[in-house]
Coordinates of C-alpha atoms and ligand atoms in Angstrom, one line a residue:
M1 CA 11.5 -33.7 -41.6
L2 CA 10.1 -35.4 -38.5
D3 CA 6.9 -34.4 -36.7
P4 CA 7.9 -33.0 -33.3
D5 CA 5.5 -35.1 -31.3
R6 CA 6.8 -38.2 -33.0
A7 CA 10.4 -37.0 -32.4
K8 CA 9.7 -36.7 -28.7
Q9 CA 8.0 -40.1 -28.6
I10 CA 11.0 -41.6 -30.3
V11 CA 13.5 -40.0 -27.9
L12 CA 11.4 -41.2 -24.9
E13 CA 11.2 -44.7 -26.3
H14 CA 15.0 -44.9 -26.2
I15 CA 15.3 -44.0 -22.6
A16 CA 15.7 -47.0 -20.3
P17 CA 16.2 -45.8 -16.7
K18 CA 19.1 -47.6 -14.9
P19 CA 18.3 -49.8 -11.9
P20 CA 17.5 -47.7 -8.8
Q21 CA 19.8 -47.7 -5.8
Q22 CA 19.5 -47.3 -2.1
V23 CA 21.0 -44.2 -0.5
G24 CA 21.2 -42.7 3.0
L25 CA 19.0 -39.7 3.7
E26 CA 21.9 -37.3 3.5
E27 CA 22.6 -38.3 -0.1
S28 CA 19.0 -38.3 -1.2
L29 CA 18.4 -34.5 -1.7
G30 CA 17.7 -33.5 -5.3
L31 CA 17.2 -37.1 -6.4
V32 CA 14.1 -38.8 -7.6
L33 CA 12.4 -41.3 -5.3
Q34 CA 11.8 -44.8 -6.9
E35 CA 9.5 -46.3 -4.3
D36 CA 6.3 -45.3 -2.5
I37 CA 7.0 -44.3 1.1
R38 CA 4.3 -45.1 3.6
A39 CA 3.6 -43.9 7.1
T40 CA 4.7 -46.6 9.6
C41 CA 2.7 -44.9 12.3
S42 CA 0.1 -42.2 12.7
V43 CA 1.2 -38.6 13.1
P44 CA 0.7 -37.4 15.7
A45 CA 1.3 -40.9 17.2
F46 CA -0.9 -40.0 20.2
D47 CA -3.2 -37.3 21.3
N48 CA -1.0 -34.4 22.6
S49 CA -0.9 -30.8 23.7
A50 CA -0.4 -28.0 21.1
M51 CA 0.7 -25.6 23.9
D52 CA 2.7 -25.3 27.0
G53 CA -0.2 -25.1 29.6
Y54 CA -2.6 -27.2 31.6
A55 CA -4.5 -30.3 30.6
V56 CA -8.1 -30.1 32.0
L57 CA -11.6 -31.3 31.8
A58 CA -13.3 -28.5 29.9
S59 CA -16.5 -29.1 31.9
D60 CA -14.7 -28.1 35.1
L61 CA -14.0 -24.7 33.7
A62 CA -17.4 -24.0 32.1
Q63 CA -17.9 -21.0 34.3
A64 CA -14.3 -19.7 34.5
S65 CA -13.7 -16.1 33.5
P66 CA -11.4 -13.2 34.6
Q67 CA -14.2 -12.0 37.0
S68 CA -14.8 -15.5 38.5
P69 CA -11.7 -17.7 38.2
V70 CA -11.9 -21.4 38.9
V71 CA -9.2 -23.1 40.9
L72 CA -8.0 -26.6 40.0
E73 CA -5.4 -28.7 41.7
K74 CA -2.2 -29.5 39.8
V75 CA -1.4 -33.2 40.1
D76 CA 1.8 -33.3 38.2
Y77 CA 3.9 -32.0 35.4
I78 CA 4.0 -34.0 32.1
P79 CA 7.1 -33.0 30.1
A80 CA 7.4 -34.0 26.4
G81 CA 8.4 -37.7 26.1
N82 CA 6.6 -38.7 29.4
R83 CA 3.4 -40.7 29.6
E84 CA 0.8 -40.2 32.4
E85 CA -1.2 -43.3 33.2
R86 CA -3.6 -41.8 35.8
E87 CA -6.9 -40.7 34.5
I88 CA -7.7 -37.0 35.2
Q89 CA -10.4 -36.5 37.8
S90 CA -12.8 -33.6 38.1
G91 CA -11.1 -30.8 40.1
Q92 CA -7.7 -31.8 38.8
C93 CA -5.3 -30.5 36.1
Y94 CA -1.9 -31.5 34.8
Q95 CA 0.8 -29.0 33.8
I96 CA 1.8 -30.2 30.3
A97 CA 4.5 -29.4 27.7
T98 CA 3.9 -28.8 23.9
G99 CA 3.9 -32.3 22.3
A100 CA 3.5 -34.2 25.5
E101 CA 0.8 -37.0 25.5
L102 CA -2.5 -36.0 27.2
P103 CA -3.3 -37.7 30.4
P104 CA -6.3 -40.1 30.0
G105 CA -9.6 -38.3 30.1
A106 CA -8.4 -34.7 29.6
D107 CA -10.2 -32.9 26.8
A108 CA -8.7 -29.5 26.6
V109 CA -5.5 -27.5 27.2
V110 CA -5.4 -24.0 28.6
M111 CA -2.3 -21.9 27.7
K112 CA 0.0 -21.2 30.7
E113 CA -0.4 -17.5 29.9
R114 CA -4.0 -17.7 30.9
V115 CA -3.6 -19.0 34.5
E116 CA -2.2 -17.8 37.8
V117 CA -0.1 -20.3 39.8
E118 CA 0.0 -20.6 43.6
G119 CA 1.9 -23.7 44.4
N120 CA -0.4 -26.6 43.3
Q121 CA -3.4 -24.3 43.1
I122 CA -4.0 -23.2 39.5
R123 CA -6.4 -20.3 39.0
F124 CA -8.1 -20.4 35.5
M125 CA -9.5 -17.2 34.1
H126 CA -10.6 -18.8 30.8
S127 CA -13.2 -21.4 29.9
P128 CA -11.8 -23.6 27.1
Q129 CA -13.8 -25.3 24.3
V130 CA -13.6 -29.1 24.3
K131 CA -10.6 -30.0 22.1
E132 CA -9.0 -26.6 22.5
H133 CA -5.2 -26.7 21.9
L134 CA -5.2 -30.5 21.3
R135 CA -3.6 -32.4 18.5
F136 CA -5.2 -35.7 17.8
K137 CA -3.7 -39.0 16.9
G138 CA -3.6 -39.4 13.1
E139 CA -4.8 -35.8 12.5
D140 CA -1.8 -35.1 10.2
I141 CA -1.0 -38.5 8.7
E142 CA -2.7 -41.8 9.0
E143 CA -0.8 -45.0 9.5
H144 CA -0.1 -46.8 6.1
Q145 CA -0.9 -43.7 4.1
T146 CA 1.5 -43.1 1.2
V147 CA 3.4 -39.9 2.1
V148 CA 5.9 -39.6 -0.7
R149 CA 5.3 -41.1 -4.1
R150 CA 7.6 -42.8 -6.5
G151 CA 8.7 -40.3 -9.2
E152 CA 8.7 -37.3 -6.8
L153 CA 11.7 -35.1 -6.4
I154 CA 13.3 -35.4 -2.9
G155 CA 13.5 -32.1 -1.0
P156 CA 14.1 -31.2 2.6
A157 CA 10.5 -31.9 3.6
Q158 CA 10.4 -35.3 2.0
I159 CA 13.6 -36.2 3.8
A160 CA 11.9 -35.1 7.1
L161 CA 9.1 -37.6 6.3
F162 CA 11.5 -40.4 5.6
A163 CA 13.2 -39.8 8.9
A164 CA 9.8 -39.4 10.7
F165 CA 8.8 -42.9 9.6
G166 CA 12.1 -44.6 10.3
H167 CA 13.3 -45.0 6.7
A168 CA 17.1 -44.5 7.0
R169 CA 17.7 -45.4 3.3
V170 CA 15.5 -44.8 0.3
L171 CA 15.5 -46.1 -3.3
V172 CA 16.5 -43.4 -5.8
Q173 CA 17.7 -42.9 -9.3
K174 CA 21.3 -41.7 -9.3
P175 CA 22.1 -38.5 -11.3
L176 CA 22.9 -38.9 -15.0
E177 CA 26.5 -38.3 -16.2
V178 CA 26.5 -36.1 -19.2
V179 CA 29.1 -34.7 -21.5
I180 CA 28.8 -31.4 -23.3
I181 CA 30.9 -30.7 -26.4
T182 CA 30.8 -27.5 -28.3
T183 CA 31.9 -27.3 -31.9
G184 CA 32.8 -24.3 -34.0
S185 CA 36.0 -22.7 -35.2
E186 CA 34.5 -19.3 -34.4
L187 CA 34.3 -20.0 -30.7
V188 CA 36.5 -18.8 -27.9
D189 CA 36.1 -19.7 -24.2
V190 CA 34.8 -17.1 -21.9
N191 CA 38.2 -16.9 -20.2
S192 CA 40.0 -15.9 -23.4
P193 CA 39.9 -12.5 -25.2
L194 CA 37.9 -12.2 -28.5
E195 CA 39.8 -11.8 -31.7
P196 CA 38.2 -10.5 -34.9
G197 CA 35.5 -12.8 -36.3
K198 CA 35.3 -14.8 -33.1
I199 CA 32.5 -15.1 -30.5
H200 CA 32.4 -16.4 -27.0
D201 CA 31.0 -19.9 -26.5
S202 CA 27.9 -19.3 -24.6
N203 CA 26.2 -22.6 -25.4
S204 CA 28.4 -24.9 -23.4
Y205 CA 27.7 -22.9 -20.2
M206 CA 24.0 -22.6 -21.1
F207 CA 23.6 -26.3 -21.6
A208 CA 25.6 -27.2 -18.5
A209 CA 23.3 -24.9 -16.5
L210 CA 20.2 -26.6 -18.0
F211 CA 21.6 -30.0 -17.2
R212 CA 22.4 -28.9 -13.6
E213 CA 18.8 -27.6 -13.2
E214 CA 17.9 -31.3 -13.7
R215 CA 20.7 -32.3 -11.3
C216 CA 22.8 -34.1 -13.8
L217 CA 26.6 -34.4 -13.3
C218 CA 28.1 -32.5 -16.2
H219 CA 31.4 -32.7 -17.8
R220 CA 32.0 -29.7 -20.1
V221 CA 34.6 -30.8 -22.6
G222 CA 34.9 -27.4 -24.1
I223 CA 35.4 -26.2 -27.7
V224 CA 36.4 -28.3 -30.6
Q225 CA 37.3 -26.7 -33.9
D226 CA 35.4 -27.6 -37.1
D227 CA 38.0 -30.2 -38.0
P228 CA 36.9 -33.8 -38.6
E229 CA 40.1 -35.3 -37.2
L230 CA 40.0 -33.3 -34.0
L231 CA 36.3 -34.0 -33.6
Y232 CA 36.8 -37.7 -34.1
E233 CA 39.3 -37.8 -31.3
V234 CA 37.1 -35.9 -28.9
L235 CA 33.9 -37.8 -29.7
K236 CA 35.6 -41.1 -29.5
S237 CA 36.9 -40.6 -26.0
H238 CA 33.6 -39.1 -24.7
I239 CA 30.9 -41.0 -26.4
N240 CA 30.2 -43.4 -23.5
A241 CA 28.5 -41.0 -21.1
D242 CA 24.8 -41.6 -20.3
M243 CA 24.1 -38.6 -22.5
V244 CA 26.4 -36.7 -24.9
L245 CA 25.2 -33.3 -26.1
I246 CA 27.1 -31.8 -29.0
S247 CA 26.5 -28.1 -29.8
G248 CA 26.8 -26.9 -33.4
G249 CA 27.9 -28.5 -36.6
V250 CA 24.7 -30.6 -37.3
S251 CA 23.3 -28.4 -40.0
V252 CA 24.0 -28.5 -43.8
G253 CA 27.1 -26.2 -43.9
D254 CA 30.3 -27.3 -45.6
R255 CA 32.0 -27.4 -42.2
D256 CA 29.2 -29.1 -40.3
F257 CA 31.1 -32.4 -39.7
V258 CA 29.4 -33.7 -36.6
K259 CA 27.0 -36.1 -38.2
D260 CA 29.7 -37.7 -40.3
V261 CA 32.1 -38.0 -37.4
L262 CA 29.4 -39.5 -35.2
R263 CA 28.8 -42.2 -37.7
K264 CA 32.5 -42.9 -37.8
V265 CA 32.6 -43.4 -34.0
G266 CA 29.8 -45.9 -34.3
V267 CA 26.8 -43.7 -33.4
E268 CA 23.5 -44.9 -35.0
E269 CA 21.4 -42.0 -36.4
I270 CA 17.9 -42.3 -35.1
F271 CA 16.6 -39.1 -36.6
W272 CA 17.9 -35.8 -38.0
K273 CA 15.7 -32.7 -38.7
V274 CA 12.5 -32.0 -36.9
R275 CA 9.6 -29.8 -38.1
V276 CA 10.2 -27.0 -35.5
K277 CA 11.3 -23.4 -35.6
P278 CA 13.8 -22.7 -34.3
G279 CA 15.9 -25.9 -34.0
K280 CA 15.3 -27.8 -37.3
P281 CA 18.6 -29.6 -37.6
F282 CA 18.3 -31.4 -34.3
F283 CA 20.0 -34.8 -34.4
F284 CA 19.3 -37.8 -32.1
G285 CA 21.4 -40.9 -32.1
K286 CA 22.6 -43.7 -29.8
K287 CA 25.6 -45.9 -29.3
E288 CA 25.0 -48.8 -27.0
D289 CA 23.5 -47.3 -23.8
S290 CA 24.6 -43.7 -24.6
L291 CA 22.2 -41.2 -26.1
I292 CA 23.6 -38.5 -28.4
F293 CA 21.9 -35.1 -28.9
G294 CA 23.2 -33.0 -31.7
M295 CA 22.0 -29.5 -31.1
P296 CA 21.9 -26.6 -33.5
G297 CA 24.5 -24.0 -32.6
N298 CA 22.2 -21.0 -32.5
P299 CA 21.6 -20.4 -28.8
A300 CA 17.8 -20.0 -28.9
S301 CA 17.5 -23.1 -31.1
G302 CA 19.5 -25.1 -28.6
Y303 CA 17.5 -23.8 -25.7
V304 CA 14.1 -24.7 -27.3
I305 CA 15.3 -28.1 -28.4
F306 CA 16.6 -28.8 -24.9
E307 CA 13.3 -27.7 -23.3
E308 CA 11.1 -29.7 -25.7
F309 CA 13.2 -32.9 -26.2
V310 CA 16.2 -33.2 -23.9
R311 CA 14.6 -32.2 -20.6
P312 CA 11.9 -34.8 -20.9
A313 CA 14.5 -37.4 -21.8
I314 CA 16.6 -36.5 -18.7
R315 CA 13.5 -36.7 -16.5
K316 CA 12.5 -40.0 -17.8
A317 CA 16.0 -41.4 -17.3
M318 CA 16.0 -40.0 -13.8
G319 CA 12.7 -41.7 -12.9
Y320 CA 10.5 -38.6 -12.6
A321 CA 6.8 -39.0 -12.7
T322 CA 6.5 -35.6 -14.5
L323 CA 8.5 -35.3 -17.7
E324 CA 7.8 -31.7 -18.7
K325 CA 7.0 -28.3 -17.3
S326 CA 3.2 -28.2 -17.8
L327 CA 1.6 -26.1 -20.5
V328 CA -0.8 -23.3 -19.8
T329 CA -3.3 -21.5 -22.0
A330 CA -2.9 -17.7 -22.3
T331 CA -4.5 -14.8 -24.0
L332 CA -2.2 -13.3 -26.7
E333 CA -1.5 -9.6 -26.1
K334 CA 0.2 -8.9 -29.5
R335 CA -0.7 -10.6 -32.8
I336 CA 1.5 -13.2 -34.3
T337 CA 1.9 -12.8 -38.1
E338 CA 4.6 -15.2 -38.9
R339 CA 3.3 -18.4 -40.4
T340 CA 5.2 -21.5 -41.3
E341 CA 4.7 -25.2 -41.9
R342 CA 6.9 -25.9 -38.9
R343 CA 5.8 -25.7 -35.2
Q344 CA 7.1 -22.4 -33.8
Y345 CA 8.3 -21.7 -30.3
L346 CA 8.2 -18.0 -29.7
R347 CA 10.1 -16.6 -26.8
A348 CA 7.6 -14.6 -24.8
Q349 CA 6.7 -12.8 -21.6
L350 CA 4.0 -14.6 -19.6
R351 CA 2.2 -12.9 -16.8
K352 CA -0.8 -13.6 -14.6
D353 CA -3.9 -11.5 -14.7
G354 CA -6.1 -12.7 -11.9
D355 CA -6.8 -16.3 -12.6
H356 CA -5.7 -16.0 -16.3
F357 CA -2.5 -15.9 -18.1
R358 CA -1.5 -13.2 -20.7
V359 CA 1.4 -13.6 -23.0
K360 CA 3.3 -11.3 -25.3
P361 CA 5.9 -12.5 -27.9
L362 CA 9.2 -10.7 -27.8
P363 CA 9.9 -8.6 -30.9
V364 CA 13.2 -10.2 -31.8
Q365 CA 12.8 -13.9 -32.5
G366 CA 16.0 -14.8 -34.4
S367 CA 17.4 -18.1 -33.5
H368 CA 20.7 -16.4 -32.7
S369 CA 19.0 -14.0 -30.3
L370 CA 20.3 -14.2 -26.7
S371 CA 18.4 -11.2 -25.6
S372 CA 15.0 -12.8 -26.4
L373 CA 16.1 -15.9 -24.4
A374 CA 17.1 -13.9 -21.4
W375 CA 14.1 -11.6 -21.4
S376 CA 11.5 -14.4 -21.9
N377 CA 10.0 -16.6 -19.3
S378 CA 8.0 -18.8 -21.6
L379 CA 7.6 -20.2 -25.1
I380 CA 4.4 -19.6 -27.1
I381 CA 3.8 -22.8 -29.1
V382 CA 2.3 -21.9 -32.5
P383 CA 1.0 -25.0 -34.4
E384 CA 2.3 -26.0 -37.8
N385 CA 0.6 -24.2 -40.7
S386 CA -1.2 -21.9 -38.3
E387 CA -3.2 -18.9 -39.6
E388 CA -2.2 -15.4 -38.4
L389 CA -3.1 -15.2 -34.7
P390 CA -4.8 -11.9 -33.8
E391 CA -4.5 -10.2 -30.4
G392 CA -6.9 -11.9 -27.9
S393 CA -6.4 -15.4 -29.3
Q394 CA -6.0 -18.2 -26.9
V395 CA -2.5 -19.8 -27.3
T396 CA -0.6 -22.7 -25.7
V397 CA 2.4 -21.6 -23.7
R398 CA 5.3 -23.5 -22.1
P399 CA 6.3 -21.6 -19.0
L400 CA 10.0 -21.8 -18.4
I401 CA 9.6 -20.7 -14.8
D402 CA 7.5 -21.8 -11.9
T403 CA 4.1 -20.2 -12.5
L404 CA 2.8 -21.0 -9.0
G405 CA 4.8 -18.1 -7.5
M406 CA 4.0 -15.8 -10.3
Q407 CA 2.7 -12.3 -9.3
S408 CA -0.6 -11.4 -10.8
Ligands
AMP1 P1 26.1 -24.1 -36.3 O1 24.9 -24.9 -35.8 O2 27.4 -24.8 -35.9 O3 26.0 -23.9 -37.8 O4 26.1 -22.7 -35.6 C1 25.1 -21.8 -35.9 C2 25.5 -20.4 -35.3 O5 25.3 -20.5 -33.9 C3 26.9 -20.0 -35.4 O6 27.2 -19.3 -36.5 C4 27.2 -19.2 -34.2 O7 26.8 -17.9 -34.5 C5 26.3 -19.8 -33.2 N1 26.9 -20.7 -32.3 C6 27.4 -21.9 -32.6 N2 27.9 -22.4 -31.5 C7 27.8 -21.5 -30.5 C8 28.2 -21.5 -29.1 N3 28.8 -22.6 -28.6 N4 27.9 -20.4 -28.4 C9 27.3 -19.4 -29.0 N5 26.9 -19.3 -30.2 C10 27.2 -20.4 -31.0
MG2 MG1 29.3 -24.4 -36.4

């Protein structure tokens, strides 16, 4: 049985991302950037007004108050997009729009709500600080600064930055094409009624959802009976996708044919069986550029294997800088008695308590248990050959959710 860290390393060594491609901004959402994007100018590009109001010399208004207003002469109006060349003189003001460039020399803006207007005579009741309501050149972003890094996921704000700096096309990794095949003569699709002895195929939908979370293009082939000939036909015609995930049939049962059939269709076994619980019979192989993941059929096993081995593989292939959801340390709220020579992944409820995390393993941990999967938000990682862990122990946890937004 292979050590899990070594298994992950081997999987990742086999991932060779495809050459990146240029896409237009509208196609880039949800993809991973493959170049550093730099600012081609400062933002703001020039000193400008943060308010609709009046650009002034603050020193002219040092004494202004509601009791003793100061009157300045309005020279002109500067709408957004216009540039005023004349330097402001003492006694003058310019009406100015939000975002418009300041006239030379002006050092403050007074909001229009704080003045009274009589033709060109503007009565100020407020004495502004120097720099009040101004935005300065380069205050947000400096020219040449890297604004989005290679390996970052592209979201709406990143797209706004590309556009702001005139990048109409960006270099990205295209989504992976993956095929999901579920095996098992006991399985029935969700759209068909159950007969005695049968269960609904939940894995193919679960894996498709997990792949979609990573923005892969999934083709769900559906259920294949535990029949070597049928399996051969299906595997043969789908083995050339970027990744092929086969659920079930990789264990040691008399009807677990997947490994044999994979060999017949030319898949090279890279490893089989990893020292983890759940998920021991995990298979990894390759055929030319296609990677093949043979997942144990029990849903919790498949989920754990996906999280620990397949997700990092997808992320590497898609060019992400971050391959995994980061681990946290948490205080155990309920003791863990089960000990094994394998590394355990216990489905658990993680919560925030101030700056700390607390975690409680769910009572049912069977590898078939869908409820423990659905009610958990994290996996407690119990090291191989661990002693019993009493309440209060510090444990390593893989959150399955975004912990930033977690309520404490
Ligand atoms: P296997 O790995 O093929 O031996 O499957 C182990 C067990 O996992 C089976 O007995 C089923 O109870 C369950 N199982 C297998 N495939 C699926 C599936 N696609 N959806 C839900 N449960 C499954
Ligand atoms: Mg099976």
